[in-house]
Amino acid sequence: MDVSPTVWTVTMALIVGMLLFDYVFHVRRAHEPKLKEAAVWSAIYVGVALLFGLFVLLRWGGRYAGEYYAGYITEKALSVDNLFVFLVIMASFKVPRADQQKVLLFGITFALVARTAFIFIGAAALNAWAWLFYIFGLFLILTAGSLIKGELSGGSHDEGDNVVVRLAKRFIHTTDHYDGDKLFTVHHGKRAMTPMLLVMVAIGGTDILFALDSIPAIFGLTQETYLVFTAVAFSLMGLRQLYFLIDGLLDRLIYLSWGLAIILGFIGVKLVIHALHENTLPFINGGEHVDVVEVTIGTSLSVIVGVLAVTVLASLFSPKGRALRVINGLQTTAEKYVTLPQDAPEEQRLRLAAKAGRYQERLETVPARYRNELVASEKQFRDLLDRARGKHRQYERTGVAPEPEPVPPAEAESVEGERADAQATAGTTTPDPGRGPGGSSPA
């Protein structure tokens, strides 16, 4: 595949231009993107990526277009999985909702820079030492096993407390409060680093770890540096808008890690097979290549798309997925009710109460094992529903709208954490959430 310097230059200019457009027109003013805005721009970025695949098809042929699309889909899936971690980090730092897109765009920019460096280093290394395909393949297989082990154990850790953040806190004066979206502020007469910069450092640190999975995976689908770079770059473009578009869907993709584990394991095996085919190690078949049938790019693309489709459908329509939808739906509705302003229309208040009542009826049909597993904190869940029910009873009794109350920070963090990690710690007692705002009181 021959890529001219002109094509490289135009491609780099396009990607840098897209990033600059985001910085100048989207995140300069802090705001939370509405669903329509997120949907439109997500569609635009995905459309650009798909059109670029057609450009590859017309210029270099179907084989390379297939490699690009397989790489793009895989990297996009890995990027969506990264959003879960970003969500956990921003929840742990309590980033204001309006400022989250600026943090996300920084993470995307850092990821692009870090992964570009990994791509060119990896391409040069693979050209010099073909045996690295063995290492990449085994690494992806181990990564797949680690994902499965994590799902089976239900273990988790604080993604926002990585070594980079600890070093920053140790050597730089920091403050616990935000000053708008400023990175530095004055605290007790001294210049201090705000949590806004700390969360960017945390996301930057995790981006480096993400690259260790991402780059071997894409090299397992194509060894063309240009295709690797563009697939990674276009998969990151629009990730900020996608976050706000599927924020409500992220909590439902409970089997995404299983799907990614299968995909990474498959690509790992594919890399090992390719390494055998290109073998130069003297202790394997005397340094000669091993006559094995390599996996075609068409097969790779079919497996990737098929696994992701099954993963999404299973997440949305399995009994556990439906249970999660009911639990989170009831929780979200109760949150909206307790934070309703006093001048909210009566129709809106009654509509939320009725919706909570319907969710409450469906909750009673959820098997106890799913309620134990998916309710992150029984006490917080129960307290939230009790507050919502109490406010609605007060409204029905007096006709006076109750004062709104913000969701306490600890509870908000728990809510975000649950959305980011639907596989909550098992073993809690079965919650008895009572009735929703619009339902009758418990016995």
mmCIF file with all atom_site columns, N, CA, C and O in Angstrom, residues 173-220:
data_model
loop_
_atom_site.group_PDB
_atom_site.id
_atom_site.type_symbol
_atom_site.label_atom_id
_atom_site.label_alt_id
_atom_site.label_comp_id
_atom_site.label_asym_id
_atom_site.label_entity_id
_atom_site.label_seq_id
_atom_site.pdbx_PDB_ins_code
_atom_site.Cartn_x
_atom_site.Cartn_y
_atom_site.Cartn_z
_atom_site.occupancy
_atom_site.B_iso_or_equiv
_atom_site.pdbx_formal_charge
_atom_site.auth_seq_id
_atom_site.auth_comp_id
_atom_site.auth_asym_id
_atom_site.auth_atom_id
_atom_site.pdbx_PDB_model_num
ATOM 1   N N  . HIS A 1 173 ? 0.882   21.667 44.854 1.00 0.00 ? 173 HIS A N  1
ATOM 2   C CA . HIS A 1 173 ? -0.169  22.124 45.764 1.00 0.00 ? 173 HIS A CA 1
ATOM 3   C C  . HIS A 1 173 ? -1.524  22.013 45.060 1.00 0.00 ? 173 HIS A C  1
ATOM 4   O O  . HIS A 1 173 ? -1.724  22.555 43.975 1.00 0.00 ? 173 HIS A O  1
ATOM 5   N N  . THR A 1 174 ? -2.457  21.299 45.660 1.00 0.00 ? 174 THR A N  1
ATOM 6   C CA . THR A 1 174 ? -3.765  21.072 45.043 1.00 0.00 ? 174 THR A CA 1
ATOM 7   C C  . THR A 1 174 ? -4.876  21.569 45.961 1.00 0.00 ? 174 THR A C  1
ATOM 8   O O  . THR A 1 174 ? -4.691  21.724 47.168 1.00 0.00 ? 174 THR A O  1
ATOM 9   N N  . THR A 1 175 ? -6.040  21.794 45.361 1.00 0.00 ? 175 THR A N  1
ATOM 10  C CA . THR A 1 175 ? -7.218  22.185 46.119 1.00 0.00 ? 175 THR A CA 1
ATOM 11  C C  . THR A 1 175 ? -8.354  21.226 45.810 1.00 0.00 ? 175 THR A C  1
ATOM 12  O O  . THR A 1 175 ? -8.385  20.604 44.741 1.00 0.00 ? 175 THR A O  1
ATOM 13  N N  . ASP A 1 176 ? -9.306  21.108 46.743 1.00 0.00 ? 176 ASP A N  1
ATOM 14  C CA . ASP A 1 176 ? -10.404 20.164 46.564 1.00 0.00 ? 176 ASP A CA 1
ATOM 15  C C  . ASP A 1 176 ? -11.619 20.782 45.883 1.00 0.00 ? 176 ASP A C  1
ATOM 16  O O  . ASP A 1 176 ? -12.584 20.082 45.600 1.00 0.00 ? 176 ASP A O  1
ATOM 17  N N  . HIS A 1 177 ? -11.597 22.089 45.634 1.00 0.00 ? 177 HIS A N  1
ATOM 18  C CA . HIS A 1 177 ? -12.776 22.724 45.042 1.00 0.00 ? 177 HIS A CA 1
ATOM 19  C C  . HIS A 1 177 ? -12.470 23.222 43.627 1.00 0.00 ? 177 HIS A C  1
ATOM 20  O O  . HIS A 1 177 ? -11.329 23.544 43.297 1.00 0.00 ? 177 HIS A O  1
ATOM 21  N N  . TYR A 1 178 ? -13.525 23.266 42.815 1.00 0.00 ? 178 TYR A N  1
ATOM 22  C CA . TYR A 1 178 ? -13.404 23.743 41.434 1.00 0.00 ? 178 TYR A CA 1
ATOM 23  C C  . TYR A 1 178 ? -13.501 25.264 41.402 1.00 0.00 ? 178 TYR A C  1
ATOM 24  O O  . TYR A 1 178 ? -14.145 25.886 42.256 1.00 0.00 ? 178 TYR A O  1
ATOM 25  N N  . ASP A 1 179 ? -12.852 25.851 40.421 1.00 0.00 ? 179 ASP A N  1
ATOM 26  C CA . ASP A 1 179 ? -12.964 27.279 40.158 1.00 0.00 ? 179 ASP A CA 1
ATOM 27  C C  . ASP A 1 179 ? -13.376 27.434 38.691 1.00 0.00 ? 179 ASP A C  1
ATOM 28  O O  . ASP A 1 179 ? -12.560 27.728 37.817 1.00 0.00 ? 179 ASP A O  1
ATOM 29  N N  . GLY A 1 180 ? -14.680 27.166 38.432 1.00 0.00 ? 180 GLY A N  1
ATOM 30  C CA . GLY A 1 180 ? -15.145 27.104 37.053 1.00 0.00 ? 180 GLY A CA 1
ATOM 31  C C  . GLY A 1 180 ? -14.437 25.958 36.346 1.00 0.00 ? 180 GLY A C  1
ATOM 32  O O  . GLY A 1 180 ? -14.335 24.851 36.863 1.00 0.00 ? 180 GLY A O  1
ATOM 33  N N  . ASP A 1 181 ? -13.930 26.253 35.146 1.00 0.00 ? 181 ASP A N  1
ATOM 34  C CA . ASP A 1 181 ? -13.174 25.225 34.429 1.00 0.00 ? 181 ASP A CA 1
ATOM 35  C C  . ASP A 1 181 ? -11.685 25.558 34.410 1.00 0.00 ? 181 ASP A C  1
ATOM 36  O O  . ASP A 1 181 ? -10.935 25.064 33.558 1.00 0.00 ? 181 ASP A O  1
ATOM 37  N N  . LYS A 1 182 ? -11.254 26.384 35.371 1.00 0.00 ? 182 LYS A N  1
ATOM 38  C CA . LYS A 1 182 ? -9.839  26.748 35.443 1.00 0.00 ? 182 LYS A CA 1
ATOM 39  C C  . LYS A 1 182 ? -8.987  25.563 35.902 1.00 0.00 ? 182 LYS A C  1
ATOM 40  O O  . LYS A 1 182 ? -9.426  24.763 36.729 1.00 0.00 ? 182 LYS A O  1
ATOM 41  N N  . LEU A 1 183 ? -7.767  25.488 35.374 1.00 0.00 ? 183 LEU A N  1
ATOM 42  C CA . LEU A 1 183 ? -6.849  24.429 35.755 1.00 0.00 ? 183 LEU A CA 1
ATOM 43  C C  . LEU A 1 183 ? -6.065  24.789 37.008 1.00 0.00 ? 183 LEU A C  1
ATOM 44  O O  . LEU A 1 183 ? -5.651  23.903 37.767 1.00 0.00 ? 183 LEU A O  1
ATOM 45  N N  . PHE A 1 184 ? -5.844  26.082 37.232 1.00 0.00 ? 184 PHE A N  1
ATOM 46  C CA . PHE A 1 184 ? -5.150  26.554 38.427 1.00 0.00 ? 184 PHE A CA 1
ATOM 47  C C  . PHE A 1 184 ? -5.964  27.660 39.079 1.00 0.00 ? 184 PHE A C  1
ATOM 48  O O  . PHE A 1 184 ? -6.715  28.377 38.416 1.00 0.00 ? 184 PHE A O  1
ATOM 49  N N  . THR A 1 185 ? -5.826  27.798 40.392 1.00 0.00 ? 185 THR A N  1
ATOM 50  C CA . THR A 1 185 ? -6.501  28.844 41.136 1.00 0.00 ? 185 THR A CA 1
ATOM 51  C C  . THR A 1 185 ? -5.611  29.282 42.286 1.00 0.00 ? 185 THR A C  1
ATOM 52  O O  . THR A 1 185 ? -4.531  28.711 42.491 1.00 0.00 ? 185 THR A O  1
ATOM 53  N N  . VAL A 1 186 ? -6.051  30.276 43.033 1.00 0.00 ? 186 VAL A N  1
ATOM 54  C CA . VAL A 1 186 ? -5.310  30.730 44.205 1.00 0.00 ? 186 VAL A CA 1
ATOM 55  C C  . VAL A 1 186 ? -6.001  30.192 45.446 1.00 0.00 ? 186 VAL A C  1
ATOM 56  O O  . VAL A 1 186 ? -7.197  30.423 45.659 1.00 0.00 ? 186 VAL A O  1
ATOM 57  N N  . HIS A 1 187 ? -5.248  29.454 46.267 1.00 0.00 ? 187 HIS A N  1
ATOM 58  C CA . HIS A 1 187 ? -5.801  28.813 47.456 1.00 0.00 ? 187 HIS A CA 1
ATOM 59  C C  . HIS A 1 187 ? -4.911  29.148 48.639 1.00 0.00 ? 187 HIS A C  1
ATOM 60  O O  . HIS A 1 187 ? -3.727  28.814 48.653 1.00 0.00 ? 187 HIS A O  1
ATOM 61  N N  . HIS A 1 188 ? -5.481  29.847 49.641 1.00 0.00 ? 188 HIS A N  1
ATOM 62  C CA . HIS A 1 188 ? -4.707  30.296 50.797 1.00 0.00 ? 188 HIS A CA 1
ATOM 63  C C  . HIS A 1 188 ? -3.486  31.102 50.367 1.00 0.00 ? 188 HIS A C  1
ATOM 64  O O  . HIS A 1 188 ? -2.380  30.935 50.920 1.00 0.00 ? 188 HIS A O  1
ATOM 65  N N  . GLY A 1 189 ? -3.694  31.957 49.369 1.00 0.00 ? 189 GLY A N  1
ATOM 66  C CA . GLY A 1 189 ? -2.625  32.826 48.920 1.00 0.00 ? 189 GLY A CA 1
ATOM 67  C C  . GLY A 1 189 ? -1.578  32.174 48.051 1.00 0.00 ? 189 GLY A C  1
ATOM 68  O O  . GLY A 1 189 ? -0.599  32.818 47.661 1.00 0.00 ? 189 GLY A O  1
ATOM 69  N N  . LYS A 1 190 ? -1.775  30.898 47.718 1.00 0.00 ? 190 LYS A N  1
ATOM 70  C CA . LYS A 1 190 ? -0.805  30.181 46.894 1.00 0.00 ? 190 LYS A CA 1
ATOM 71  C C  . LYS A 1 190 ? -1.482  29.660 45.629 1.00 0.00 ? 190 LYS A C  1
ATOM 72  O O  . LYS A 1 190 ? -2.680  29.339 45.633 1.00 0.00 ? 190 LYS A O  1
ATOM 73  N N  . ARG A 1 191 ? -0.704  29.601 44.567 1.00 0.00 ? 191 ARG A N  1
ATOM 74  C CA . ARG A 1 191 ? -1.220  29.046 43.312 1.00 0.00 ? 191 ARG A CA 1
ATOM 75  C C  . ARG A 1 191 ? -1.395  27.542 43.484 1.00 0.00 ? 191 ARG A C  1
ATOM 76  O O  . ARG A 1 191 ? -0.469  26.837 43.912 1.00 0.00 ? 191 ARG A O  1
ATOM 77  N N  . ALA A 1 192 ? -2.574  27.027 43.173 1.00 0.00 ? 192 ALA A N  1
ATOM 78  C CA . ALA A 1 192 ? -2.880  25.612 43.408 1.00 0.00 ? 192 ALA A CA 1
ATOM 79  C C  . ALA A 1 192 ? -3.515  24.993 42.175 1.00 0.00 ? 192 ALA A C  1
ATOM 80  O O  . ALA A 1 192 ? -4.168  25.669 41.373 1.00 0.00 ? 192 ALA A O  1
ATOM 81  N N  . MET A 1 193 ? -3.326  23.709 42.048 1.00 0.00 ? 193 MET A N  1
ATOM 82  C CA . MET A 1 193 ? -3.923  22.949 40.950 1.00 0.00 ? 193 MET A CA 1
ATOM 83  C C  . MET A 1 193 ? -5.336  22.541 41.349 1.00 0.00 ? 193 MET A C  1
ATOM 84  O O  . MET A 1 193 ? -5.555  22.024 42.446 1.00 0.00 ? 193 MET A O  1
ATOM 85  N N  . THR A 1 194 ? -6.296  22.777 40.464 1.00 0.00 ? 194 THR A N  1
ATOM 86  C CA . THR A 1 194 ? -7.688  22.437 40.764 1.00 0.00 ? 194 THR A CA 1
ATOM 87  C C  . THR A 1 194 ? -7.984  20.989 40.401 1.00 0.00 ? 194 THR A C  1
ATOM 88  O O  . THR A 1 194 ? -7.235  20.345 39.662 1.00 0.00 ? 194 THR A O  1
ATOM 89  N N  . PRO A 1 195 ? -9.106  20.450 40.899 1.00 0.00 ? 195 PRO A N  1
ATOM 90  C CA . PRO A 1 195 ? -9.497  19.093 40.495 1.00 0.00 ? 195 PRO A CA 1
ATOM 91  C C  . PRO A 1 195 ? -9.694  18.947 38.987 1.00 0.00 ? 195 PRO A C  1
ATOM 92  O O  . PRO A 1 195 ? -9.608  17.841 38.463 1.00 0.00 ? 195 PRO A O  1
ATOM 93  N N  . MET A 1 196 ? -9.990  20.080 38.284 1.00 0.00 ? 196 MET A N  1
ATOM 94  C CA . MET A 1 196 ? -10.166 20.003 36.837 1.00 0.00 ? 196 MET A CA 1
ATOM 95  C C  . MET A 1 196 ? -8.885  19.514 36.163 1.00 0.00 ? 196 MET A C  1
ATOM 96  O O  . MET A 1 196 ? -8.922  18.683 35.245 1.00 0.00 ? 196 MET A O  1
ATOM 97  N N  . LEU A 1 197 ? -7.741  20.008 36.611 1.00 0.00 ? 197 LEU A N  1
ATOM 98  C CA . LEU A 1 197 ? -6.473  19.542 36.049 1.00 0.00 ? 197 LEU A CA 1
ATOM 99  C C  . LEU A 1 197 ? -6.167  18.126 36.516 1.00 0.00 ? 197 LEU A C  1
ATOM 100 O O  . LEU A 1 197 ? -5.650  17.307 35.754 1.00 0.00 ? 197 LEU A O  1
ATOM 101 N N  . LEU A 1 198 ? -6.504  17.826 37.768 1.00 0.00 ? 198 LEU A N  1
ATOM 102 C CA . LEU A 1 198 ? -6.244  16.488 38.289 1.00 0.00 ? 198 LEU A CA 1
ATOM 103 C C  . LEU A 1 198 ? -7.015  15.421 37.511 1.00 0.00 ? 198 LEU A C  1
ATOM 104 O O  . LEU A 1 198 ? -6.492  14.344 37.219 1.00 0.00 ? 198 LEU A O  1
ATOM 105 N N  . VAL A 1 199 ? -8.275  15.706 37.182 1.00 0.00 ? 199 VAL A N  1
ATOM 106 C CA . VAL A 1 199 ? -9.063  14.718 36.456 1.00 0.00 ? 199 VAL A CA 1
ATOM 107 C C  . VAL A 1 199 ? -8.513  14.534 35.050 1.00 0.00 ? 199 VAL A C  1
ATOM 108 O O  . VAL A 1 199 ? -8.524  13.418 34.492 1.00 0.00 ? 199 VAL A O  1
ATOM 109 N N  . MET A 1 200 ? -7.986  15.616 34.455 1.00 0.00 ? 200 MET A N  1
ATOM 110 C CA . MET A 1 200 ? -7.354  15.486 33.146 1.00 0.00 ? 200 MET A CA 1
ATOM 111 C C  . MET A 1 200 ? -6.091  14.636 33.234 1.00 0.00 ? 200 MET A C  1
ATOM 112 O O  . MET A 1 200 ? -5.808  13.819 32.346 1.00 0.00 ? 200 MET A O  1
ATOM 113 N N  . VAL A 1 201 ? -5.338  14.808 34.324 1.00 0.00 ? 201 VAL A N  1
ATOM 114 C CA . VAL A 1 201 ? -4.149  13.981 34.544 1.00 0.00 ? 201 VAL A CA 1
ATOM 115 C C  . VAL A 1 201 ? -4.549  12.511 34.716 1.00 0.00 ? 201 VAL A C  1
ATOM 116 O O  . VAL A 1 201 ? -3.909  11.605 34.167 1.00 0.00 ? 201 VAL A O  1
ATOM 117 N N  . ALA A 1 202 ? -5.634  12.283 35.446 1.00 0.00 ? 202 ALA A N  1
ATOM 118 C CA . ALA A 1 202 ? -6.098  10.908 35.662 1.00 0.00 ? 202 ALA A CA 1
ATOM 119 C C  . ALA A 1 202 ? -6.505  10.249 34.351 1.00 0.00 ? 202 ALA A C  1
ATOM 120 O O  . ALA A 1 202 ? -6.156  9.097  34.081 1.00 0.00 ? 202 ALA A O  1
ATOM 121 N N  . ILE A 1 203 ? -7.243  10.986 33.529 1.00 0.00 ? 203 ILE A N  1
ATOM 122 C CA . ILE A 1 203 ? -7.681  10.435 32.244 1.00 0.00 ? 203 ILE A CA 1
ATOM 123 C C  . ILE A 1 203 ? -6.493  10.234 31.317 1.00 0.00 ? 203 ILE A C  1
ATOM 124 O O  . ILE A 1 203 ? -6.405  9.233  30.592 1.00 0.00 ? 203 ILE A O  1
ATOM 125 N N  . GLY A 1 204 ? -5.538  11.179 31.346 1.00 0.00 ? 204 GLY A N  1
ATOM 126 C CA . GLY A 1 204 ? -4.335  11.010 30.529 1.00 0.00 ? 204 GLY A CA 1
ATOM 127 C C  . GLY A 1 204 ? -3.560  9.771  30.926 1.00 0.00 ? 204 GLY A C  1
ATOM 128 O O  . GLY A 1 204 ? -3.058  9.033  30.068 1.00 0.00 ? 204 GLY A O  1
ATOM 129 N N  . GLY A 1 205 ? -3.459  9.518  32.224 1.00 0.00 ? 205 GLY A N  1
ATOM 130 C CA . GLY A 1 205 ? -2.748  8.326  32.683 1.00 0.00 ? 205 GLY A CA 1
ATOM 131 C C  . GLY A 1 205 ? -3.426  7.042  32.249 1.00 0.00 ? 205 GLY A C  1
ATOM 132 O O  . GLY A 1 205 ? -2.766  6.078  31.828 1.00 0.00 ? 205 GLY A O  1
ATOM 133 N N  . THR A 1 206 ? -4.755  7.010  32.322 1.00 0.00 ? 206 THR A N  1
ATOM 134 C CA . THR A 1 206 ? -5.465  5.803  31.896 1.00 0.00 ? 206 THR A CA 1
ATOM 135 C C  . THR A 1 206 ? -5.422  5.635  30.384 1.00 0.00 ? 206 THR A C  1
ATOM 136 O O  . THR A 1 206 ? -5.461  4.514  29.878 1.00 0.00 ? 206 THR A O  1
ATOM 137 N N  . ASP A 1 207 ? -5.353  6.767  29.650 1.00 0.00 ? 207 ASP A N  1
ATOM 138 C CA . ASP A 1 207 ? -5.245  6.679  28.190 1.00 0.00 ? 207 ASP A CA 1
ATOM 139 C C  . ASP A 1 207 ? -4.004  5.901  27.768 1.00 0.00 ? 207 ASP A C  1
ATOM 140 O O  . ASP A 1 207 ? -4.017  5.168  26.776 1.00 0.00 ? 207 ASP A O  1
ATOM 141 N N  . ILE A 1 208 ? -2.920  6.079  28.493 1.00 0.00 ? 208 ILE A N  1
ATOM 142 C CA . ILE A 1 208 ? -1.689  5.341  28.175 1.00 0.00 ? 208 ILE A CA 1
ATOM 143 C C  . ILE A 1 208 ? -1.916  3.846  28.343 1.00 0.00 ? 208 ILE A C  1
ATOM 144 O O  . ILE A 1 208 ? -1.481  3.034  27.514 1.00 0.00 ? 208 ILE A O  1
ATOM 145 N N  . LEU A 1 209 ? -2.640  3.472  29.398 1.00 0.00 ? 209 LEU A N  1
ATOM 146 C CA . LEU A 1 209 ? -2.934  2.052  29.607 1.00 0.00 ? 209 LEU A CA 1
ATOM 147 C C  . LEU A 1 209 ? -3.865  1.524  28.515 1.00 0.00 ? 209 LEU A C  1
ATOM 148 O O  . LEU A 1 209 ? -3.712  0.384  28.050 1.00 0.00 ? 209 LEU A O  1
ATOM 149 N N  . PHE A 1 210 ? -4.834  2.341  28.109 1.00 0.00 ? 210 PHE A N  1
ATOM 150 C CA . PHE A 1 210 ? -5.736  1.923  27.043 1.00 0.00 ? 210 PHE A CA 1
ATOM 151 C C  . PHE A 1 210 ? -4.967  1.634  25.754 1.00 0.00 ? 210 PHE A C  1
ATOM 152 O O  . PHE A 1 210 ? -5.302  0.719  25.008 1.00 0.00 ? 210 PHE A O  1
ATOM 153 N N  . ALA A 1 211 ? -3.935  2.438  25.488 1.00 0.00 ? 211 ALA A N  1
ATOM 154 C CA . ALA A 1 211 ? -3.166  2.269  24.255 1.00 0.00 ? 211 ALA A CA 1
ATOM 155 C C  . ALA A 1 211 ? -2.482  0.909  24.207 1.00 0.00 ? 211 ALA A C  1
ATOM 156 O O  . ALA A 1 211 ? -2.264  0.349  23.126 1.00 0.00 ? 211 ALA A O  1
ATOM 157 N N  . LEU A 1 212 ? -2.157  0.361  25.368 1.00 0.00 ? 212 LEU A N  1
ATOM 158 C CA . LEU A 1 212 ? -1.483  -0.940 25.407 1.00 0.00 ? 212 LEU A CA 1
ATOM 159 C C  . LEU A 1 212 ? -2.379  -2.056 24.886 1.00 0.00 ? 212 LEU A C  1
ATOM 160 O O  . LEU A 1 212 ? -1.891  -3.065 24.370 1.00 0.00 ? 212 LEU A O  1
ATOM 161 N N  . ASP A 1 213 ? -3.704  -1.892 25.034 1.00 0.00 ? 213 ASP A N  1
ATOM 162 C CA . ASP A 1 213 ? -4.653  -2.843 24.454 1.00 0.00 ? 213 ASP A CA 1
ATOM 163 C C  . ASP A 1 213 ? -4.996  -2.478 23.017 1.00 0.00 ? 213 ASP A C  1
ATOM 164 O O  . ASP A 1 213 ? -5.112  -3.334 22.145 1.00 0.00 ? 213 ASP A O  1
ATOM 165 N N  . SER A 1 214 ? -5.186  -1.180 22.796 1.00 0.00 ? 214 SER A N  1
ATOM 166 C CA . SER A 1 214 ? -5.698  -0.701 21.514 1.00 0.00 ? 214 SER A CA 1
ATOM 167 C C  . SER A 1 214 ? -4.742  -0.962 20.362 1.00 0.00 ? 214 SER A C  1
ATOM 168 O O  . SER A 1 214 ? -5.164  -1.456 19.307 1.00 0.00 ? 214 SER A O  1
ATOM 169 N N  . ILE A 1 215 ? -3.480  -0.635 20.536 1.00 0.00 ? 215 ILE A N  1
ATOM 170 C CA . ILE A 1 215 ? -2.546  -0.717 19.418 1.00 0.00 ? 215 ILE A CA 1
ATOM 171 C C  . ILE A 1 215 ? -2.266  -2.158 18.981 1.00 0.00 ? 215 ILE A C  1
ATOM 172 O O  . ILE A 1 215 ? -2.309  -2.455 17.776 1.00 0.00 ? 215 ILE A O  1
ATOM 173 N N  . PRO A 1 216 ? -1.987  -3.089 19.910 1.00 0.00 ? 216 PRO A N  1
ATOM 174 C CA . PRO A 1 216 ? -1.837  -4.484 19.450 1.00 0.00 ? 216 PRO A CA 1
ATOM 175 C C  . PRO A 1 216 ? -3.081  -5.009 18.743 1.00 0.00 ? 216 PRO A C  1
ATOM 176 O O  . PRO A 1 216 ? -2.981  -5.776 17.790 1.00 0.00 ? 216 PRO A O  1
ATOM 177 N N  . ALA A 1 217 ? -4.268  -4.589 19.206 1.00 0.00 ? 217 ALA A N  1
ATOM 178 C CA . ALA A 1 217 ? -5.509  -5.061 18.584 1.00 0.00 ? 217 ALA A CA 1
ATOM 179 C C  . ALA A 1 217 ? -5.612  -4.609 17.137 1.00 0.00 ? 217 ALA A C  1
ATOM 180 O O  . ALA A 1 217 ? -5.965  -5.396 16.251 1.00 0.00 ? 217 ALA A O  1
ATOM 181 N N  . ILE A 1 218 ? -5.296  -3.348 16.862 1.00 0.00 ? 218 ILE A N  1
ATOM 182 C CA . ILE A 1 218 ? -5.415  -2.849 15.497 1.00 0.00 ? 218 ILE A CA 1
ATOM 183 C C  . ILE A 1 218 ? -4.332  -3.434 14.602 1.00 0.00 ? 218 ILE A C  1
ATOM 184 O O  . ILE A 1 218 ? -4.561  -3.720 13.428 1.00 0.00 ? 218 ILE A O  1
ATOM 185 N N  . PHE A 1 219 ? -3.134  -3.662 15.153 1.00 0.00 ? 219 PHE A N  1
ATOM 186 C CA . PHE A 1 219 ? -2.086  -4.288 14.350 1.00 0.00 ? 219 PHE A CA 1
ATOM 187 C C  . PHE A 1 219 ? -2.423  -5.744 14.033 1.00 0.00 ? 219 PHE A C  1
ATOM 188 O O  . PHE A 1 219 ? -1.859  -6.322 13.103 1.00 0.00 ? 219 PHE A O  1
ATOM 189 N N  . GLY A 1 220 ? -3.337  -6.316 14.808 1.00 0.00 ? 220 GLY A N  1
ATOM 190 C CA . GLY A 1 220 ? -3.777  -7.667 14.503 1.00 0.00 ? 220 GLY A CA 1
ATOM 191 C C  . GLY A 1 220 ? -4.704  -7.730 13.302 1.00 0.00 ? 220 GLY A C  1
ATOM 192 O O  . GLY A 1 220 ? -4.971  -8.815 12.778 1.00 0.00 ? 220 GLY A O  1
#
